[in-house]
Tab-separated table of C-alpha atoms in Angstrom:
chain	number	residue	atom	x	y	z
A	1	MET	CA	0.000	0.000	0.000
A	2	PRO	CA	1.385	3.419	-0.885
A	3	SER	CA	2.181	5.890	1.847
A	4	SER	CA	-0.408	8.504	2.735
A	5	SER	CA	1.453	11.207	0.824
A	6	PRO	CA	3.287	9.647	-2.129
A	7	SER	CA	5.281	11.916	-4.357
A	8	LYS	CA	4.630	12.391	-8.044
A	9	VAL	CA	6.813	10.476	-10.480
A	10	SER	CA	7.960	11.784	-13.838
A	11	ARG	CA	7.228	9.093	-16.411
A	12	PHE	CA	8.412	10.956	-19.451
A	13	SER	CA	10.633	13.890	-20.187
A	14	VAL	CA	10.910	15.409	-23.639
A	15	SER	CA	11.448	18.935	-24.896
A	16	ASP	CA	8.883	20.797	-26.983
A	17	ASP	CA	11.282	20.747	-29.937
A	18	SER	CA	11.675	16.988	-29.673
A	19	MET	CA	7.918	16.565	-29.433
A	20	GLU	CA	7.433	18.631	-32.560
A	21	THR	CA	10.034	16.593	-34.421
A	22	MET	CA	8.495	13.287	-33.333
A	23	SER	CA	5.004	14.493	-34.186
A	24	LYS	CA	6.085	15.344	-37.714
A	25	LYS	CA	7.904	12.036	-38.090
A	26	TYR	CA	4.969	9.951	-36.897
A	27	LYS	CA	2.399	11.875	-38.927
A	28	GLU	CA	4.427	11.040	-42.029
A	29	ILE	CA	4.598	7.372	-41.044
A	30	ILE	CA	0.857	7.223	-40.304
A	31	SER	CA	0.043	8.778	-43.670
A	32	THR	CA	1.562	5.706	-45.367
A	33	LEU	CA	-0.306	3.082	-43.313
A	34	PRO	CA	-3.462	1.213	-44.428
A	35	LYS	CA	-6.767	3.028	-43.805
A	36	LEU	CA	-10.279	1.694	-43.261
A	37	ASP	CA	-12.034	1.015	-46.585
A	38	PRO	CA	-14.734	2.178	-46.918
A	39	PRO	CA	-13.587	5.010	-44.644
A	40	HIS	CA	-15.376	5.841	-41.421
A	41	PRO	CA	-17.417	9.047	-41.987
A	42	THR	CA	-16.429	10.800	-38.747
A	43	TYR	CA	-12.786	9.907	-38.098
A	44	GLU	CA	-9.779	8.283	-39.753
A	45	ILE	CA	-8.906	4.751	-38.690
A	46	THR	CA	-5.396	3.462	-39.401
A	47	GLN	CA	-3.927	-0.029	-39.158
A	48	TYR	CA	-0.659	-0.520	-37.305
A	49	ASN	CA	0.998	-3.687	-36.022
A	50	GLY	CA	-2.126	-5.687	-36.830
A	51	PHE	CA	-4.529	-3.389	-34.938
A	52	TRP	CA	-6.742	-0.410	-35.846
A	53	PHE	CA	-6.374	3.028	-34.256
A	54	HIS	CA	-7.784	6.505	-34.504
A	55	SER	CA	-4.926	8.297	-36.287
A	56	SER	CA	-4.365	10.814	-33.463
A	57	THR	CA	-4.352	7.992	-30.913
A	58	LEU	CA	-1.782	6.136	-32.975
A	59	GLU	CA	0.472	9.196	-33.030
A	60	ALA	CA	0.326	9.331	-29.232
A	61	THR	CA	0.987	5.582	-29.063
A	62	LEU	CA	4.098	5.822	-31.226
A	63	THR	CA	5.389	8.823	-29.285
A	64	LEU	CA	4.849	7.043	-25.966
A	65	SER	CA	6.820	4.066	-27.239
A	66	GLU	CA	9.814	6.382	-27.541
A	67	THR	CA	9.374	8.626	-24.498
A	68	PHE	CA	7.398	6.861	-21.768
A	69	LYS	CA	9.272	5.557	-18.724
A	70	ALA	CA	7.355	2.972	-16.732
A	71	GLN	CA	8.230	2.541	-13.061
A	72	PRO	CA	8.668	-0.919	-11.484
A	73	SER	CA	5.914	-0.117	-8.965
A	74	ASP	CA	3.386	0.903	-11.635
A	75	ILE	CA	0.120	-0.949	-12.179
A	76	TYR	CA	-1.535	-0.696	-15.610
A	77	LEU	CA	-5.260	-1.263	-16.098
A	78	CYS	CA	-5.604	-2.553	-19.660
A	79	SER	CA	-8.760	-3.167	-21.642
A	80	SER	CA	-10.469	-2.830	-24.961
A	81	PRO	CA	-13.019	0.030	-24.874
A	82	LYS	CA	-16.413	-0.582	-23.223
A	83	THR	CA	-15.409	-3.723	-21.351
A	84	GLY	CA	-15.564	-2.449	-17.764
A	85	THR	CA	-12.733	0.090	-17.813
A	86	THR	CA	-14.520	2.713	-15.710
A	87	TRP	CA	-15.512	0.189	-13.059
A	88	LEU	CA	-12.002	-1.270	-12.923
A	89	LYS	CA	-10.525	2.213	-12.524
A	90	ALA	CA	-12.863	2.956	-9.616
A	91	LEU	CA	-12.041	-0.334	-7.889
A	92	ALA	CA	-8.283	-0.027	-8.380
A	93	PHE	CA	-8.264	3.577	-7.158
A	94	SER	CA	-10.327	2.597	-4.113
A	95	ILE	CA	-8.015	-0.292	-3.287
A	96	MET	CA	-4.869	1.821	-3.569
A	97	THR	CA	-6.263	4.709	-1.518
A	98	ARG	CA	-8.309	2.750	0.989
A	99	ASP	CA	-6.437	3.998	4.068
A	100	ARG	CA	-6.537	7.653	3.009
A	101	PHE	CA	-10.178	8.413	3.654
A	102	LEU	CA	-10.967	6.409	6.774
A	103	ASP	CA	-11.322	9.531	8.923
A	104	ASP	CA	-13.239	11.612	6.394
A	105	ASP	CA	-14.752	9.700	3.508
A	106	SER	CA	-16.250	12.914	2.108
A	107	THR	CA	-12.819	13.854	0.722
A	108	ASN	CA	-12.661	10.793	-1.525
A	109	PRO	CA	-12.177	12.082	-5.110
A	110	LEU	CA	-14.555	9.445	-6.469
A	111	LEU	CA	-17.430	11.331	-4.830
A	112	HIS	CA	-16.953	14.358	-7.073
A	113	LYS	CA	-14.839	13.103	-9.989
A	114	VAL	CA	-15.355	10.388	-12.564
A	115	PRO	CA	-12.863	7.488	-12.375
A	116	HIS	CA	-11.180	8.671	-15.589
A	117	GLU	CA	-10.083	11.818	-13.743
A	118	CYS	CA	-8.607	9.731	-10.931
A	119	VAL	CA	-6.810	7.207	-13.135
A	120	PRO	CA	-5.400	8.735	-16.361
A	121	THR	CA	-5.301	6.868	-19.672
A	122	LEU	CA	-1.905	6.842	-21.389
A	123	GLU	CA	-2.714	7.495	-25.036
A	124	VAL	CA	-5.669	9.790	-24.215
A	125	ASP	CA	-4.102	12.034	-21.567
A	126	PHE	CA	-0.706	12.178	-23.262
A	127	TYR	CA	-1.861	15.084	-25.436
A	128	SER	CA	-4.918	16.412	-23.614
A	129	ASN	CA	-3.419	16.462	-20.100
A	130	PRO	CA	0.144	15.048	-20.081
A	131	ILE	CA	0.871	16.188	-16.527
A	132	ALA	CA	-1.766	13.678	-15.385
A	133	LEU	CA	0.582	10.846	-16.332
A	134	ASP	CA	2.930	11.965	-13.565
A	135	THR	CA	0.288	10.810	-11.091
A	136	GLU	CA	1.278	10.265	-7.477
A	137	LEU	CA	-0.511	6.907	-7.450
A	138	PRO	CA	1.193	4.155	-9.464
A	139	VAL	CA	-2.003	3.303	-11.350
A	140	LEU	CA	-2.595	4.197	-14.996
A	141	ALA	CA	-4.840	2.828	-17.720
A	142	THR	CA	-4.663	2.123	-21.433
A	143	HIS	CA	-6.661	0.545	-24.253
A	144	LEU	CA	-3.507	-0.364	-26.157
A	145	PRO	CA	-3.000	-3.958	-27.331
A	146	TYR	CA	-0.240	-5.772	-25.480
A	147	ALA	CA	2.086	-5.657	-28.492
A	148	CYS	CA	1.709	-1.865	-28.701
A	149	LEU	CA	2.474	-1.032	-25.070
A	150	PRO	CA	5.517	1.180	-24.477
A	151	PRO	CA	8.628	-1.040	-24.293
A	152	THR	CA	9.408	0.094	-20.745
A	153	ILE	CA	6.095	-1.395	-19.552
A	154	LEU	CA	6.905	-4.726	-21.165
A	155	GLN	CA	10.473	-4.742	-19.859
A	156	SER	CA	9.871	-3.567	-16.283
A	157	ASN	CA	8.539	-5.454	-13.295
A	158	CYS	CA	5.322	-3.442	-13.236
A	159	LYS	CA	1.979	-5.237	-13.086
A	160	ILE	CA	-0.873	-5.381	-15.573
A	161	ILE	CA	-4.556	-5.982	-14.887
A	162	TYR	CA	-6.672	-6.811	-17.918
A	163	ILE	CA	-10.469	-6.916	-18.093
A	164	CYS	CA	-12.495	-8.260	-21.002
A	165	ARG	CA	-16.215	-8.592	-21.689
A	166	GLU	CA	-18.559	-10.743	-23.761
A	167	PRO	CA	-18.115	-9.488	-27.359
A	168	LYS	CA	-21.794	-8.850	-28.074
A	169	ASP	CA	-22.203	-6.710	-24.958
A	170	THR	CA	-18.953	-4.924	-25.760
A	171	PHE	CA	-20.159	-4.014	-29.233
A	172	VAL	CA	-23.609	-2.869	-28.060
A	173	SER	CA	-22.055	-0.702	-25.352
A	174	TRP	CA	-19.612	0.778	-27.889
A	175	TRP	CA	-22.453	1.513	-30.328
A	176	HIS	CA	-24.515	3.378	-27.718
A	177	TYR	CA	-21.433	5.243	-26.472
A	178	GLY	CA	-20.644	6.350	-30.010
A	179	LYS	CA	-24.177	7.567	-30.627
A	180	LYS	CA	-24.153	9.524	-27.364
A	181	GLN	CA	-20.820	11.159	-28.284
A	182	GLN	CA	-22.187	12.130	-31.688
A	183	GLU	CA	-25.254	13.721	-30.097
A	184	THR	CA	-23.110	15.581	-27.568
A	185	PHE	CA	-20.866	17.103	-30.216
A	186	GLY	CA	-23.488	17.431	-32.932
A	187	ILE	CA	-21.787	14.976	-35.284
A	188	GLU	CA	-23.701	13.187	-38.009
A	189	SER	CA	-22.666	9.529	-37.911
A	190	GLY	CA	-23.444	8.484	-41.458
A	191	THR	CA	-23.108	4.799	-40.499
A	192	THR	CA	-25.672	2.164	-39.643
A	193	LEU	CA	-25.672	-0.384	-36.849
A	194	GLU	CA	-25.137	-3.065	-39.482
A	195	GLN	CA	-22.042	-1.340	-40.896
A	196	GLU	CA	-20.523	-0.756	-37.467
A	197	PHE	CA	-21.194	-4.401	-36.558
A	198	LYS	CA	-19.523	-5.607	-39.756
A	199	TRP	CA	-16.419	-3.572	-38.933
A	200	PHE	CA	-16.382	-4.972	-35.392
A	201	HIS	CA	-16.921	-8.519	-36.652
A	202	ASP	CA	-14.125	-8.122	-39.193
A	203	GLY	CA	-11.756	-6.819	-36.528
A	204	LYS	CA	-11.723	-3.260	-37.840
A	205	SER	CA	-13.045	-1.502	-34.756
A	206	MET	CA	-11.034	0.881	-32.581
A	207	TYR	CA	-8.103	-1.016	-31.009
A	208	GLY	CA	-9.391	-4.149	-32.764
A	209	PRO	CA	-9.476	-6.939	-33.720
A	210	TYR	CA	-11.213	-7.399	-30.387
A	211	TRP	CA	-10.420	-11.114	-30.170
A	212	ASP	CA	-6.716	-10.571	-30.802
A	213	HIS	CA	-6.685	-7.823	-28.170
A	214	VAL	CA	-8.108	-10.198	-25.565
A	215	LEU	CA	-6.027	-13.190	-26.607
A	216	GLU	CA	-2.695	-11.354	-26.352
A	217	TYR	CA	-3.307	-10.447	-22.723
A	218	PHE	CA	-4.786	-13.858	-21.880
A	219	LYS	CA	-1.682	-15.622	-23.186
A	220	GLN	CA	0.520	-13.327	-21.128
A	221	SER	CA	-1.546	-14.035	-18.014
A	222	VAL	CA	-0.915	-17.760	-18.533
A	223	ASP	CA	2.795	-17.354	-19.248
A	224	ARG	CA	3.456	-14.632	-16.657
A	225	PRO	CA	0.745	-14.777	-13.954
A	226	GLU	CA	2.915	-12.754	-11.583
A	227	LYS	CA	2.830	-9.835	-14.076
A	228	VAL	CA	-0.583	-10.065	-15.779
A	229	PHE	CA	-3.901	-10.587	-13.971
A	230	PHE	CA	-6.767	-11.469	-16.350
A	231	LEU	CA	-10.438	-11.183	-15.403
A	232	THR	CA	-13.789	-10.840	-17.096
A	233	TYR	CA	-16.502	-8.257	-16.562
A	234	GLU	CA	-18.990	-11.088	-16.062
A	235	ASP	CA	-16.956	-12.709	-13.268
A	236	LEU	CA	-16.439	-9.362	-11.579
A	237	LYS	CA	-20.172	-8.695	-11.713
A	238	SER	CA	-21.192	-12.133	-10.439
A	239	ASP	CA	-18.837	-12.168	-7.434
A	240	THR	CA	-17.558	-8.644	-6.910
A	241	MET	CA	-16.158	-9.073	-3.393
A	242	CYS	CA	-14.190	-12.177	-4.355
A	243	TYR	CA	-12.535	-10.432	-7.267
A	244	VAL	CA	-11.903	-7.207	-5.372
A	245	LYS	CA	-9.934	-9.266	-2.874
A	246	LYS	CA	-8.047	-10.988	-5.687
A	247	LEU	CA	-7.280	-7.607	-7.245
A	248	ALA	CA	-6.058	-6.242	-3.916
A	249	GLU	CA	-3.779	-9.238	-3.414
A	250	PHE	CA	-2.354	-8.949	-6.925
A	251	MET	CA	-1.823	-5.203	-6.528
A	252	GLY	CA	0.043	-5.798	-3.301
A	253	SER	CA	-2.601	-4.465	-0.917
A	254	HIS	CA	-3.553	-6.785	1.914
A	255	SER	CA	-5.410	-4.277	4.062
A	256	LEU	CA	-8.979	-5.187	3.111
A	257	ARG	CA	-10.752	-5.694	6.373
A	258	ARG	CA	-12.612	-8.917	6.955
A	259	LYS	CA	-16.219	-8.710	8.059
């Protein structure tokens, strides 16, 4: 369990000039990569290393591979989108900070912030809020496939927790999320449920193929159980307390009180 007042850790350090140079380099590389055909009407999807990315997300991913410095004590919450990420973030944050709010639970950030504000996401916050990646808690999240994680994550002794979900429910949740985002920002989708499903089925969804995404992490959990903890949304839902205890043990926290 972390101390009550952990210090922030710098996980990457790069000058503005270097960032500009890398951005230009990776934009040129991305421009040569395969694109979704027919193209998605609202954003560009690019294939890299066998997976599909929003082009801006891929630029962040490639930059992180060169600049990000994982710490041995870090814990990474990994998932494909809409598979229980928000719930896992809330649970992991609660486990890691459990002793902080015993005297005054009203100060718990989860009461007035969404879990995404408490646990930053690598490829999302890298550009929108990079200082968030220097979080004082050693817990960060990502949707990146295992093969696309920054090398320092793969090479360090940090831990990975992966959550997956039944594919049909994952797709339906992603579809509704996309429609809600389009309504919020006034974007015309231009695609049908059938077209989006075909892309998902064919492995051409964001961070897909979904099955390859899951399988990579599952294989790692079998080969390296001390590094990768694999669970399903369905198991977590059916026996939450059991899996919260398993998560706490894997994360190195043994302070859950017994009833």
